[in-house]
Amino acid sequence: MPDYFQYPEKNTSPMNKVLFSTISKKFIMALAGLFLLMFLPVHLAVNLMLLKPDPEPFNKAARFMATFPLIRIMEIVLFAGIVIHITTGLIIQIQNWLARPVGYAGGSKSETSFFSRYMIWTGASIMIFLVLHFFNFYFIRLGLVPGNPDDFYTVAHNLFSIPAYNYIYLSCFLLLGLHLYHAFSSAFQTLGLNHRIWTPVIRIISLIYSVAIPLGFGIISIIIWKFR
């Protein structure tokens, strides 16, 4: 049969493959991101114990998280979520740069596009902070860095007494807030959970979440730094 009587196969063009690949990566990144969003309030609740004058509650919680089997499994899942989220985010950003090597010549940009454009940089700053955080705490627990793994209360208070550490800490959580504001709502949009009623509600929740979580961590830092 002549070629002109044959119908082309659907969704086999390179453009469709690239589009499907990008959507798949965004879907995976959204799922990993939502999982990480659930972890932050738990981490904040534990860190609030640092404000107690008695170090035992925080140290007891730290020991529980380090020894309880289910927590250890969730810790592995958490690390996997961080790696997946960061890796897919980098791949998507590199694909976007390669697809559009020249920036916009002009025109107005929406608020959403503003946060979206800088997600890679806010995410990179958070990754740097995570490395620093793991170095100061997780690596102590592994015995790779000097420190007492049974007294993370003192380790944390000593770190928060260093001005430079507080500047880095507060700056990273400020950038985390910007990252969370866009990430929270865009994750639901990526998963196709758009609704004329619930989408505005999700945006309000994302705003509250992106302010409350960094503010909570920041208050802990400032109180220990300035008043302890």
mmCIF file of N, CA and C in Angstrom, residues 84-220:
data_model
loop_
_atom_site.group_PDB
_atom_site.id
_atom_site.type_symbol
_atom_site.label_atom_id
_atom_site.label_comp_id
_atom_site.label_asym_id
_atom_site.label_seq_id
_atom_site.Cartn_x
_atom_site.Cartn_y
_atom_site.Cartn_z
ATOM 1 N N ILE A 84 15.083 12.185 45.077
ATOM 2 C CA ILE A 84 14.191 12.165 43.906
ATOM 3 C C ILE A 84 13.714 13.569 43.571
ATOM 4 N N HIS A 85 13.319 14.310 44.599
ATOM 5 C CA HIS A 85 12.802 15.671 44.372
ATOM 6 C C HIS A 85 13.873 16.571 43.773
ATOM 7 N N ILE A 86 15.082 16.511 44.324
ATOM 8 C CA ILE A 86 16.168 17.357 43.832
ATOM 9 C C ILE A 86 16.582 16.934 42.423
ATOM 10 N N THR A 87 16.724 15.628 42.211
ATOM 11 C CA THR A 87 17.179 15.132 40.915
ATOM 12 C C THR A 87 16.204 15.469 39.805
ATOM 13 N N THR A 88 14.923 15.192 40.026
ATOM 14 C CA THR A 88 13.922 15.493 38.993
ATOM 15 C C THR A 88 13.815 16.993 38.755
ATOM 16 N N GLY A 89 13.934 17.777 39.826
ATOM 17 C CA GLY A 89 13.889 19.228 39.655
ATOM 18 C C GLY A 89 15.036 19.736 38.805
ATOM 19 N N LEU A 90 16.239 19.210 39.041
ATOM 20 C CA LEU A 90 17.399 19.611 38.238
ATOM 21 C C LEU A 90 17.236 19.191 36.778
ATOM 22 N N ILE A 91 16.750 17.975 36.563
ATOM 23 C CA ILE A 91 16.569 17.485 35.180
ATOM 24 C C ILE A 91 15.567 18.346 34.432
ATOM 25 N N ILE A 92 14.443 18.652 35.089
ATOM 26 C CA ILE A 92 13.415 19.477 34.445
ATOM 27 C C ILE A 92 13.959 20.866 34.137
ATOM 28 N N GLN A 93 14.714 21.452 35.090
ATOM 29 C CA GLN A 93 15.256 22.791 34.860
ATOM 30 C C GLN A 93 16.260 22.797 33.713
ATOM 31 N N ILE A 94 17.112 21.779 33.647
ATOM 32 C CA ILE A 94 18.083 21.691 32.553
ATOM 33 C C ILE A 94 17.371 21.527 31.218
ATOM 34 N N GLN A 95 16.311 20.714 31.201
ATOM 35 C CA GLN A 95 15.525 20.560 29.972
ATOM 36 C C GLN A 95 14.901 21.885 29.549
ATOM 37 N N ASN A 96 14.426 22.656 30.523
ATOM 38 C CA ASN A 96 13.840 23.967 30.205
ATOM 39 C C ASN A 96 14.893 24.921 29.652
ATOM 40 N N TRP A 97 16.086 24.896 30.235
ATOM 41 C CA TRP A 97 17.161 25.762 29.736
ATOM 42 C C TRP A 97 17.556 25.376 28.313
ATOM 43 N N LEU A 98 17.620 24.085 28.052
ATOM 44 C CA LEU A 98 18.001 23.629 26.715
ATOM 45 C C LEU A 98 16.904 23.919 25.698
ATOM 46 N N ALA A 99 15.656 23.850 26.135
ATOM 47 C CA ALA A 99 14.550 24.110 25.214
ATOM 48 C C ALA A 99 14.389 25.588 24.914
ATOM 49 N N ARG A 100 14.821 26.445 25.858
ATOM 50 C CA ARG A 100 14.682 27.885 25.660
ATOM 51 C C ARG A 100 15.992 28.546 26.055
ATOM 52 N N PRO A 101 17.016 28.485 25.194
ATOM 53 C CA PRO A 101 18.334 29.031 25.537
ATOM 54 C C PRO A 101 18.361 30.538 25.639
ATOM 55 N N VAL A 102 17.400 31.218 25.010
ATOM 56 C CA VAL A 102 17.343 32.677 25.045
ATOM 57 C C VAL A 102 16.185 33.095 25.907
ATOM 58 N N GLY A 103 16.415 34.020 26.829
ATOM 59 C CA GLY A 103 15.373 34.465 27.732
ATOM 60 C C GLY A 103 14.326 35.292 27.018
ATOM 61 N N TYR A 104 13.256 35.582 27.733
ATOM 62 C CA TYR A 104 12.189 36.402 27.181
ATOM 63 C C TYR A 104 12.715 37.795 26.836
ATOM 64 N N ALA A 105 12.297 38.290 25.688
ATOM 65 C CA ALA A 105 12.747 39.613 25.256
ATOM 66 C C ALA A 105 12.025 40.709 26.005
ATOM 67 N N GLY A 106 10.839 40.451 26.464
ATOM 68 C CA GLY A 106 10.088 41.469 27.177
ATOM 69 C C GLY A 106 8.745 40.943 27.549
ATOM 70 N N GLY A 107 7.888 41.851 28.001
ATOM 71 C CA GLY A 107 6.546 41.440 28.386
ATOM 72 C C GLY A 107 6.464 41.220 29.873
ATOM 73 N N SER A 108 5.231 41.289 30.374
ATOM 74 C CA SER A 108 5.018 41.114 31.800
ATOM 75 C C SER A 108 4.979 39.650 32.152
ATOM 76 N N LYS A 109 5.341 39.332 33.394
ATOM 77 C CA LYS A 109 5.326 37.972 33.881
ATOM 78 C C LYS A 109 4.420 37.913 35.098
ATOM 79 N N SER A 110 3.703 36.838 35.240
ATOM 80 C CA SER A 110 2.773 36.697 36.341
ATOM 81 C C SER A 110 3.528 36.395 37.627
ATOM 82 N N GLU A 111 2.775 36.484 38.761
ATOM 83 C CA GLU A 111 3.375 36.181 40.055
ATOM 84 C C GLU A 111 3.812 34.726 40.106
ATOM 85 N N THR A 112 3.012 33.840 39.530
ATOM 86 C CA THR A 112 3.357 32.426 39.529
ATOM 87 C C THR A 112 4.645 32.180 38.763
ATOM 88 N N SER A 113 4.789 32.804 37.595
ATOM 89 C CA SER A 113 5.996 32.599 36.799
ATOM 90 C C SER A 113 7.220 33.156 37.518
ATOM 91 N N PHE A 114 7.034 34.212 38.305
ATOM 92 C CA PHE A 114 8.153 34.762 39.068
ATOM 93 C C PHE A 114 8.698 33.726 40.037
ATOM 94 N N PHE A 115 7.825 33.101 40.849
ATOM 95 C CA PHE A 115 8.267 32.074 41.787
ATOM 96 C C PHE A 115 8.797 30.850 41.051
ATOM 97 N N SER A 116 8.164 30.521 39.928
ATOM 98 C CA SER A 116 8.595 29.352 39.169
ATOM 99 C C SER A 116 9.998 29.548 38.616
ATOM 100 N N ARG A 117 10.310 30.756 38.145
ATOM 101 C CA ARG A 117 11.622 31.017 37.554
ATOM 102 C C ARG A 117 12.744 30.836 38.562
ATOM 103 N N TYR A 118 12.484 31.147 39.827
ATOM 104 C CA TYR A 118 13.541 31.100 40.836
ATOM 105 C C TYR A 118 13.486 29.854 41.714
ATOM 106 N N MET A 119 12.629 28.895 41.372
ATOM 107 C CA MET A 119 12.530 27.671 42.164
ATOM 108 C C MET A 119 13.859 26.924 42.195
ATOM 109 N N ILE A 120 14.565 26.904 41.074
ATOM 110 C CA ILE A 120 15.822 26.159 41.024
ATOM 111 C C ILE A 120 16.861 26.768 41.969
ATOM 112 N N TRP A 121 16.858 28.098 42.103
ATOM 113 C CA TRP A 121 17.853 28.761 42.947
ATOM 114 C C TRP A 121 17.476 28.657 44.424
ATOM 115 N N THR A 122 16.189 28.811 44.745
ATOM 116 C CA THR A 122 15.785 28.614 46.140
ATOM 117 C C THR A 122 15.993 27.162 46.542
ATOM 118 N N GLY A 123 15.718 26.246 45.603
ATOM 119 C CA GLY A 123 15.951 24.831 45.879
ATOM 120 C C GLY A 123 17.423 24.526 46.096
ATOM 121 N N ALA A 124 18.300 25.179 45.323
ATOM 122 C CA ALA A 124 19.750 24.963 45.469
ATOM 123 C C ALA A 124 20.231 25.444 46.834
ATOM 124 N N SER A 125 19.707 26.578 47.306
ATOM 125 C CA SER A 125 20.109 27.087 48.616
ATOM 126 C C SER A 125 19.654 26.145 49.719
ATOM 127 N N ILE A 126 18.464 25.555 49.550
ATOM 128 C CA ILE A 126 17.967 24.596 50.534
ATOM 129 C C ILE A 126 18.848 23.349 50.544
ATOM 130 N N MET A 127 19.287 22.913 49.370
ATOM 131 C CA MET A 127 20.154 21.744 49.285
ATOM 132 C C MET A 127 21.469 22.000 50.012
ATOM 133 N N ILE A 128 22.026 23.210 49.857
ATOM 134 C CA ILE A 128 23.266 23.560 50.554
ATOM 135 C C ILE A 128 23.049 23.513 52.068
ATOM 136 N N PHE A 129 21.889 24.027 52.508
ATOM 137 C CA PHE A 129 21.583 23.999 53.937
ATOM 138 C C PHE A 129 21.435 22.571 54.441
ATOM 139 N N LEU A 130 20.816 21.697 53.643
ATOM 140 C CA LEU A 130 20.647 20.304 54.049
ATOM 141 C C LEU A 130 22.003 19.626 54.250
ATOM 142 N N VAL A 131 22.932 19.921 53.352
ATOM 143 C CA VAL A 131 24.284 19.360 53.498
ATOM 144 C C VAL A 131 24.900 19.825 54.815
ATOM 145 N N LEU A 132 24.759 21.125 55.106
ATOM 146 C CA LEU A 132 25.282 21.674 56.360
ATOM 147 C C LEU A 132 24.582 21.049 57.555
ATOM 148 N N HIS A 133 23.271 20.869 57.460
ATOM 149 C CA HIS A 133 22.477 20.303 58.544
ATOM 150 C C HIS A 133 22.873 18.849 58.804
ATOM 151 N N PHE A 134 23.013 18.080 57.730
ATOM 152 C CA PHE A 134 23.427 16.688 57.885
ATOM 153 C C PHE A 134 24.828 16.595 58.489
ATOM 154 N N PHE A 135 25.694 17.507 58.084
ATOM 155 C CA PHE A 135 27.072 17.507 58.596
ATOM 156 C C PHE A 135 27.085 17.727 60.096
ATOM 157 N N ASN A 136 26.219 18.628 60.572
ATOM 158 C CA ASN A 136 26.225 18.997 61.981
ATOM 159 C C ASN A 136 25.448 18.043 62.880
ATOM 160 N N PHE A 137 24.534 17.260 62.298
ATOM 161 C CA PHE A 137 23.703 16.397 63.133
ATOM 162 C C PHE A 137 23.764 14.928 62.696
ATOM 163 N N TYR A 138 23.353 14.655 61.487
ATOM 164 C CA TYR A 138 23.271 13.261 61.048
ATOM 165 C C TYR A 138 24.648 12.598 61.014
ATOM 166 N N PHE A 139 25.649 13.331 60.575
ATOM 167 C CA PHE A 139 26.997 12.760 60.512
ATOM 168 C C PHE A 139 27.577 12.512 61.900
ATOM 169 N N ILE A 140 27.137 13.305 62.892
ATOM 170 C CA ILE A 140 27.548 13.040 64.278
ATOM 171 C C ILE A 140 26.994 11.696 64.725
ATOM 172 N N ARG A 141 25.749 11.448 64.364
ATOM 173 C CA ARG A 141 25.125 10.180 64.734
ATOM 174 C C ARG A 141 25.809 8.990 64.078
ATOM 175 N N LEU A 142 26.332 9.214 62.877
ATOM 176 C CA LEU A 142 27.043 8.149 62.184
ATOM 177 C C LEU A 142 28.485 8.012 62.649
ATOM 178 N N GLY A 143 28.947 8.945 63.461
ATOM 179 C CA GLY A 143 30.315 8.899 63.939
ATOM 180 C C GLY A 143 31.322 9.473 62.968
ATOM 181 N N LEU A 144 30.849 10.173 61.931
ATOM 182 C CA LEU A 144 31.749 10.757 60.936
ATOM 183 C C LEU A 144 32.257 12.130 61.351
ATOM 184 N N VAL A 145 31.564 12.761 62.296
ATOM 185 C CA VAL A 145 31.921 14.105 62.759
ATOM 186 C C VAL A 145 31.957 14.073 64.282
ATOM 187 N N PRO A 146 32.948 14.727 64.919
ATOM 188 C CA PRO A 146 33.007 14.732 66.382
ATOM 189 C C PRO A 146 31.755 15.365 66.989
ATOM 190 N N GLY A 147 31.281 14.797 68.075
ATOM 191 C CA GLY A 147 30.103 15.310 68.756
ATOM 192 C C GLY A 147 29.429 14.209 69.557
ATOM 193 N N ASN A 148 28.583 14.615 70.485
ATOM 194 C CA ASN A 148 27.882 13.663 71.340
ATOM 195 C C ASN A 148 26.495 13.370 70.759
ATOM 196 N N PRO A 149 26.276 12.183 70.197
ATOM 197 C CA PRO A 149 24.969 11.872 69.601
ATOM 198 C C PRO A 149 23.863 11.726 70.635
ATOM 199 N N ASP A 150 24.224 11.656 71.924
ATOM 200 C CA ASP A 150 23.212 11.560 72.981
ATOM 201 C C ASP A 150 22.840 12.928 73.542
ATOM 202 N N ASP A 151 23.450 13.984 73.023
ATOM 203 C CA ASP A 151 23.158 15.325 73.531
ATOM 204 C C ASP A 151 23.093 16.324 72.370
ATOM 205 N N PHE A 152 22.143 16.100 71.464
ATOM 206 C CA PHE A 152 21.970 17.025 70.344
ATOM 207 C C PHE A 152 21.412 18.371 70.811
ATOM 208 N N TYR A 153 20.838 18.405 71.990
ATOM 209 C CA TYR A 153 20.362 19.672 72.558
ATOM 210 C C TYR A 153 21.521 20.651 72.693
ATOM 211 N N THR A 154 22.618 20.189 73.282
ATOM 212 C CA THR A 154 23.801 21.044 73.443
ATOM 213 C C THR A 154 24.426 21.369 72.095
ATOM 214 N N VAL A 155 24.458 20.389 71.192
ATOM 215 C CA VAL A 155 25.006 20.634 69.850
ATOM 216 C C VAL A 155 24.239 21.756 69.168
ATOM 217 N N ALA A 156 22.906 21.691 69.223
ATOM 218 C CA ALA A 156 22.073 22.712 68.575
ATOM 219 C C ALA A 156 22.268 24.080 69.223
ATOM 220 N N HIS A 157 22.293 24.126 70.563
ATOM 221 C CA HIS A 157 22.466 25.406 71.257
ATOM 222 C C HIS A 157 23.833 26.014 70.967
ATOM 223 N N ASN A 158 24.846 25.180 70.862
ATOM 224 C CA ASN A 158 26.178 25.703 70.529
ATOM 225 C C ASN A 158 26.200 26.290 69.121
ATOM 226 N N LEU A 159 25.526 25.633 68.182
ATOM 227 C CA LEU A 159 25.480 26.147 66.812
ATOM 228 C C LEU A 159 24.719 27.462 66.747
ATOM 229 N N PHE A 160 23.595 27.540 67.467
ATOM 230 C CA PHE A 160 22.797 28.768 67.423
ATOM 231 C C PHE A 160 23.453 29.920 68.182
ATOM 232 N N SER A 161 24.512 29.660 68.893
ATOM 233 C CA SER A 161 25.255 30.740 69.547
ATOM 234 C C SER A 161 26.267 31.380 68.609
ATOM 235 N N ILE A 162 26.433 30.812 67.412
ATOM 236 C CA ILE A 162 27.369 31.338 66.409
ATOM 237 C C ILE A 162 26.602 32.275 65.467
ATOM 238 N N PRO A 163 26.910 33.558 65.431
ATOM 239 C CA PRO A 163 26.160 34.494 64.571
ATOM 240 C C PRO A 163 26.129 34.080 63.112
ATOM 241 N N ALA A 164 27.281 33.658 62.565
ATOM 242 C CA ALA A 164 27.336 33.298 61.151
ATOM 243 C C ALA A 164 26.384 32.145 60.833
ATOM 244 N N TYR A 165 26.289 31.187 61.746
ATOM 245 C CA TYR A 165 25.384 30.051 61.527
ATOM 246 C C TYR A 165 23.936 30.528 61.485
ATOM 247 N N ASN A 166 23.588 31.458 62.368
ATOM 248 C CA ASN A 166 22.228 31.988 62.384
ATOM 249 C C ASN A 166 21.898 32.747 61.102
ATOM 250 N N TYR A 167 22.851 33.505 60.597
ATOM 251 C CA TYR A 167 22.613 34.232 59.348
ATOM 252 C C TYR A 167 22.321 33.253 58.206
ATOM 253 N N ILE A 168 23.116 32.203 58.133
ATOM 254 C CA ILE A 168 22.898 31.192 57.093
ATOM 255 C C ILE A 168 21.562 30.485 57.309
ATOM 256 N N TYR A 169 21.292 30.128 58.559
ATOM 257 C CA TYR A 169 20.081 29.403 58.923
ATOM 258 C C TYR A 169 18.836 30.212 58.563
ATOM 259 N N LEU A 170 18.804 31.471 58.980
ATOM 260 C CA LEU A 170 17.637 32.316 58.724
ATOM 261 C C LEU A 170 17.477 32.627 57.240
ATOM 262 N N SER A 171 18.581 32.848 56.544
ATOM 263 C CA SER A 171 18.514 33.115 55.104
ATOM 264 C C SER A 171 17.956 31.919 54.352
ATOM 265 N N CYS A 172 18.395 30.724 54.731
ATOM 266 C CA CYS A 172 17.922 29.513 54.053
ATOM 267 C C CYS A 172 16.444 29.281 54.303
ATOM 268 N N PHE A 173 15.975 29.574 55.511
ATOM 269 C CA PHE A 173 14.550 29.372 55.782
ATOM 270 C C PHE A 173 13.693 30.454 55.138
ATOM 271 N N LEU A 174 14.247 31.630 54.932
ATOM 272 C CA LEU A 174 13.538 32.647 54.161
ATOM 273 C C LEU A 174 13.350 32.170 52.719
ATOM 274 N N LEU A 175 14.415 31.638 52.141
ATOM 275 C CA LEU A 175 14.327 31.098 50.785
ATOM 276 C C LEU A 175 13.448 29.863 50.740
ATOM 277 N N LEU A 176 13.445 29.073 51.827
ATOM 278 C CA LEU A 176 12.553 27.922 51.886
ATOM 279 C C LEU A 176 11.098 28.361 51.813
ATOM 280 N N GLY A 177 10.773 29.471 52.484
ATOM 281 C CA GLY A 177 9.413 29.989 52.429
ATOM 282 C C GLY A 177 8.986 30.333 51.007
ATOM 283 N N LEU A 178 9.874 30.974 50.262
ATOM 284 C CA LEU A 178 9.584 31.294 48.863
ATOM 285 C C LEU A 178 9.407 30.017 48.043
ATOM 286 N N HIS A 179 10.233 29.029 48.327
ATOM 287 C CA HIS A 179 10.157 27.748 47.623
ATOM 288 C C HIS A 179 8.837 27.045 47.942
ATOM 289 N N LEU A 180 8.457 27.048 49.217
ATOM 290 C CA LEU A 180 7.246 26.350 49.630
ATOM 291 C C LEU A 180 5.993 26.999 49.072
ATOM 292 N N TYR A 181 6.002 28.324 48.974
ATOM 293 C CA TYR A 181 4.800 29.032 48.514
ATOM 294 C C TYR A 181 4.383 28.554 47.127
ATOM 295 N N HIS A 182 5.350 28.430 46.250
ATOM 296 C CA HIS A 182 5.039 27.962 44.898
ATOM 297 C C HIS A 182 4.891 26.443 44.863
ATOM 298 N N ALA A 183 5.726 25.728 45.619
ATOM 299 C CA ALA A 183 5.748 24.267 45.542
ATOM 300 C C ALA A 183 4.449 23.657 46.034
ATOM 301 N N PHE A 184 3.883 24.198 47.103
ATOM 302 C CA PHE A 184 2.687 23.612 47.703
ATOM 303 C C PHE A 184 1.524 23.598 46.721
ATOM 304 N N SER A 185 1.225 24.762 46.149
ATOM 305 C CA SER A 185 0.075 24.850 45.239
ATOM 306 C C SER A 185 0.352 24.205 43.887
ATOM 307 N N SER A 186 1.584 24.340 43.385
ATOM 308 C CA SER A 186 1.904 23.787 42.072
ATOM 309 C C SER A 186 1.919 22.258 42.094
ATOM 310 N N ALA A 187 2.224 21.662 43.265
ATOM 311 C CA ALA A 187 2.205 20.201 43.365
ATOM 312 C C ALA A 187 0.800 19.666 43.126
ATOM 313 N N PHE A 188 -0.204 20.304 43.718
ATOM 314 C CA PHE A 188 -1.583 19.879 43.501
ATOM 315 C C PHE A 188 -2.000 20.102 42.057
ATOM 316 N N GLN A 189 -1.530 21.204 41.462
ATOM 317 C CA GLN A 189 -1.851 21.472 40.065
ATOM 318 C C GLN A 189 -1.222 20.424 39.152
ATOM 319 N N THR A 190 0.012 20.033 39.435
ATOM 320 C CA THR A 190 0.687 19.013 38.633
ATOM 321 C C THR A 190 -0.044 17.677 38.708
ATOM 322 N N LEU A 191 -0.589 17.367 39.878
ATOM 323 C CA LEU A 191 -1.315 16.111 40.059
ATOM 324 C C LEU A 191 -2.723 16.169 39.486
ATOM 325 N N GLY A 192 -3.081 17.307 38.909
ATOM 326 C CA GLY A 192 -4.395 17.441 38.278
ATOM 327 C C GLY A 192 -5.524 17.693 39.249
ATOM 328 N N LEU A 193 -5.208 18.139 40.468
ATOM 329 C CA LEU A 193 -6.233 18.361 41.494
ATOM 330 C C LEU A 193 -6.679 19.823 41.492
ATOM 331 N N ASN A 194 -7.171 20.262 40.348
ATOM 332 C CA ASN A 194 -7.659 21.631 40.214
ATOM 333 C C ASN A 194 -9.181 21.659 40.389
ATOM 334 N N HIS A 195 -9.653 22.661 41.099
ATOM 335 C CA HIS A 195 -11.091 22.797 41.332
ATOM 336 C C HIS A 195 -11.389 24.267 41.577
ATOM 337 N N ARG A 196 -12.509 24.715 41.090
ATOM 338 C CA ARG A 196 -12.829 26.146 41.190
ATOM 339 C C ARG A 196 -12.999 26.599 42.638
ATOM 340 N N ILE A 197 -13.354 25.668 43.533
ATOM 341 C CA ILE A 197 -13.523 26.017 44.938
ATOM 342 C C ILE A 197 -12.262 25.702 45.735
ATOM 343 N N TRP A 198 -11.705 24.498 45.517
ATOM 344 C CA TRP A 198 -10.604 24.050 46.360
ATOM 345 C C TRP A 198 -9.258 24.645 45.961
ATOM 346 N N THR A 199 -9.075 25.023 44.713
ATOM 347 C CA THR A 199 -7.794 25.597 44.305
ATOM 348 C C THR A 199 -7.477 26.901 45.033
ATOM 349 N N PRO A 200 -8.443 27.839 45.153
ATOM 350 C CA PRO A 200 -8.147 29.043 45.963
ATOM 351 C C PRO A 200 -7.873 28.714 47.425
ATOM 352 N N VAL A 201 -8.541 27.687 47.963
ATOM 353 C CA VAL A 201 -8.295 27.283 49.351
ATOM 354 C C VAL A 201 -6.871 26.745 49.506
ATOM 355 N N ILE A 202 -6.449 25.945 48.532
ATOM 356 C CA ILE A 202 -5.089 25.400 48.564
ATOM 357 C C ILE A 202 -4.062 26.514 48.507
ATOM 358 N N ARG A 203 -4.343 27.555 47.720
ATOM 359 C CA ARG A 203 -3.414 28.683 47.641
ATOM 360 C C ARG A 203 -3.299 29.408 48.973
ATOM 361 N N ILE A 204 -4.417 29.539 49.673
ATOM 362 C CA ILE A 204 -4.382 30.185 50.990
ATOM 363 C C ILE A 204 -3.602 29.329 51.977
ATOM 364 N N ILE A 205 -3.845 28.008 51.934
ATOM 365 C CA ILE A 205 -3.116 27.093 52.818
ATOM 366 C C ILE A 205 -1.622 27.131 52.512
ATOM 367 N N SER A 206 -1.280 27.204 51.223
ATOM 368 C CA SER A 206 0.141 27.252 50.842
ATOM 369 C C SER A 206 0.799 28.519 51.369
ATOM 370 N N LEU A 207 0.059 29.631 51.363
ATOM 371 C CA LEU A 207 0.604 30.883 51.894
ATOM 372 C C LEU A 207 0.832 30.770 53.397
ATOM 373 N N ILE A 208 -0.167 30.235 54.103
ATOM 374 C CA ILE A 208 -0.041 30.083 55.558
ATOM 375 C C ILE A 208 1.109 29.134 55.884
ATOM 376 N N TYR A 209 1.176 28.035 55.155
ATOM 377 C CA TYR A 209 2.217 27.031 55.400
ATOM 378 C C TYR A 209 3.604 27.609 55.136
ATOM 379 N N SER A 210 3.752 28.315 54.020
ATOM 380 C CA SER A 210 5.068 28.847 53.628
ATOM 381 C C SER A 210 5.541 29.953 54.555
ATOM 382 N N VAL A 211 4.621 30.559 55.315
ATOM 383 C CA VAL A 211 5.005 31.576 56.294
ATOM 384 C C VAL A 211 5.237 30.940 57.666
ATOM 385 N N ALA A 212 4.326 30.045 58.071
ATOM 386 C CA ALA A 212 4.364 29.485 59.423
ATOM 387 C C ALA A 212 5.574 28.598 59.655
ATOM 388 N N ILE A 213 5.911 27.741 58.684
ATOM 389 C CA ILE A 213 7.011 26.797 58.890
ATOM 390 C C ILE A 213 8.357 27.527 59.003
ATOM 391 N N PRO A 214 8.747 28.367 58.040
ATOM 392 C CA PRO A 214 10.029 29.090 58.208
ATOM 393 C C PRO A 214 10.033 30.001 59.426
ATOM 394 N N LEU A 215 8.871 30.623 59.728
ATOM 395 C CA LEU A 215 8.794 31.509 60.887
ATOM 396 C C LEU A 215 9.033 30.737 62.177
ATOM 397 N N GLY A 216 8.463 29.533 62.255
ATOM 398 C CA GLY A 216 8.657 28.711 63.449
ATOM 399 C C GLY A 216 10.118 28.350 63.658
ATOM 400 N N PHE A 217 10.777 27.896 62.603
ATOM 401 C CA PHE A 217 12.202 27.569 62.712
ATOM 402 C C PHE A 217 13.033 28.812 63.019
ATOM 403 N N GLY A 218 12.659 29.932 62.392
ATOM 404 C CA GLY A 218 13.398 31.173 62.612
ATOM 405 C C GLY A 218 13.278 31.675 64.035
ATOM 406 N N ILE A 219 12.092 31.555 64.635
ATOM 407 C CA ILE A 219 11.896 31.998 66.021
ATOM 408 C C ILE A 219 12.766 31.193 66.971
ATOM 409 N N ILE A 220 12.855 29.890 66.732
ATOM 410 C CA ILE A 220 13.710 29.042 67.567
ATOM 411 C C ILE A 220 15.156 29.529 67.500
#
